[in-house]
Amino acid sequence: MSYVTLKDIAKVAKVSYSTVSRALSGSKEISEATRQRVLNICREMGYTTDFVARSMVTGTTNTIGLILTSVNNPFMSELANYVEQYTRAAGYNIILCSSAHELEQEQQVFQLLMGRRADGIIIVPASQGSYASLETFIKKVPTVFISGNSRDMPVSYVSVDNHQGIVMGMEYLISLGHRDILYFGRRPGSLTHSVRVEGYLASCGKHGLNAQFKDNTNNFTSIHNGYELAKELFSHRPLPFTAIFASSDTNALGIIKAADEDGIRVPEDISILGFDNISYADLPKIELSTIEQPKEMMAARAVEELVGRIRGKKGEPLQLILPPKLIKRKSCVKAVQETASLQS
Amino acid sequence: MSYVTLKDIAKVAKVSYSTVSRALSGSKEISEATRQRVLNICREMGYTTDFVARSMVTGTTNTIGLILTSVNNPFMSELANYVEQYTRAAGYNIILCSSAHELEQEQQVFQLLMGRRADGIIIVPASQGSYASLETFIKKVPTVFISGNSRDMPVSYVSVDNHQGIVMGMEYLISLGHRDILYFGRRPGSLTHSVRVEGYLASCGKHGLNAQFKDNTNNFTSIHNGYELAKELFSHRPLPFTAIFASSDTNALGIIKAADEDGIRVPEDISILGFDNISYADLPKIELSTIEQPKEMMAARAVEELVGRIRGKKGEPLQLILPPKLIKRKSCVKAVQETASLQS
DNA sequence: CTGAAAGCGCTAACAC
DNA sequence: GTGTTAGCGCTTTCAG
């Protein structure tokens, strides 16, 4: 049950254990003959390097902590998938943690990760307060934020241009003839979402549209809560809008489900535009039009920056805001005139 | 940048560092006064326990390795989510790895996890050969398999009754009047899948049905490969079946997409039954009928067994085969007589 | 090219 | 109650 150590094999090979260490590490200060002999014995005895012990002396663990607000959410798990890929390519393993959107748990897992001597941390912040709450820790270990929430903070982050994404979506909806567009899922406490709301308001202002909101009182987003919110929304007829801009694809999916149940046809009766472009959006019969967050690029750049910092890169933090992209599928169509006029 | 150690705070507190260790560990052999004093200093100086160092002496890491065949697959990520939840509840962190369905990579990550001194490993095997390939390692670290593939092997595993699941699905389809049922996605090399095929064949035999197959030549399953396979299948008309039993929900989703494109209506023209009950299956407009694998229960029992072994539990390995469940949604309906008779 | 020895930060057994 | 000390398995000088 217990592992074979350097000493064990040194004994068998009749060399000192520093020699064994050299054989293993590919050092040049050793003859090819002894190296082969030692390596063979290692194989025979089933030796595996004890990374815990190595970490003690090298002071590095080749481990990156990934803190998500939730693991059980398509956007997060897609992001996690990309982060895992890129970190692995760079020679790191991931320890996966969740903050459950709670500042306190976030702080706790951050400390845990520090205790485990993670070489660096990638974090999707739990809320607006995350930076302040973690500030002292962030100074001790390279950290990069994903997904905004860090305006004016001296940390590296990569996010998508949320303002621009919403404006893009609004322009599209407006070009389709919609003038009564409801913003679905406004969520106080999240910087990401306040930026999106700003974009919405700006578009409304520019085009002389009335702003309409359906607020999300939870501090997370899911199909289920989108569904429940939508049920409430649909209980008042006639509907005073021809299109819904959902603040996340999961919410959009919930809306579609509620609409199905309530006999509202998408897109014939109302158009729905999402945000995120999770893989669900591309499913047959769903075909959700949406604003894409470039998840792979976000993961790639975040990992690149983090690894750079770990390896000693100095200088200004990377503060990268990536452009979003409009993905046209089938959930948005030209506004139906009669519905629109219903409430004018 | 470097961390505060026990010694550092011992110096400040003017005590020996074993006293500090005692204060931290909640030992009783210390006066309340010094404990408080020490704890305060720890807080002020921002001390975090070095788990790497602790692991060196305790020989335990509170880490569990999770090896999946792929992270980018709904079934796997749902499973991962549950495993993460249950391990966290038991006080362990997860290191997430992928075998990419390759025996060689599987062996590699298994060894890596051993090197990191994971206290235990939960693995979804890459293929039939996994057990044999890992046998020597498995003796060194507590391991539990998820998702079959381990018949007659002296390892703990928890899986679903695949044979029973298929029989259940077939009975349902047959009760709906289908007699021409194609099994979609047969995949050689996977034990799970050969058990399912056995179930299919048994049902066909019992009811005097002709077996029809569409083989999956890849060693993985995805929406995309389901789609491509289905496109081939649909290129020969008329369709010699009224229902398709897909070996996975992802494949079923691909079939639906292809059907959509080719003007085949689901369920009016053909019924589709999936396997797994991934969360996608429950989406509005998709409403895929399927056989559920009890993922949460599988995760829970696997974690329970693993933690038991880690804590020294002896005795026979747990070999648990959970019952599947038929989930009726909207993708299967009564067979249309004319279509069925077309090829009789 | 190889061996001896120090020490990473901590826990735990042993003294006092 | 508190201090001293011996490792845990490894890497890395420093000698030879």
XYZ file of C-alpha atoms (C1' of nucleotides) in Angstrom, chain B residues 15-16 18-19 22 29-31 34 56, chain D residues 1-10:
20
model
C 6.890 30.791 21.825
C 8.194 27.620 20.245
C 5.117 23.536 18.272
C 3.039 25.739 20.535
C -1.010 23.310 18.922
C -2.529 20.794 25.760
C -2.336 24.544 25.671
C -3.722 27.349 27.775
C -1.669 31.652 24.731
C 4.373 15.352 4.062
C 1.583 23.780 29.362
C 5.449 24.386 26.729
C 9.944 23.409 24.324
C 13.046 20.203 21.662
C 13.745 17.269 18.115
C 13.265 13.849 14.546
C 11.779 13.010 10.423
C 8.149 13.003 5.950
C 10.711 12.441 0.407
C 12.685 15.212 -2.266
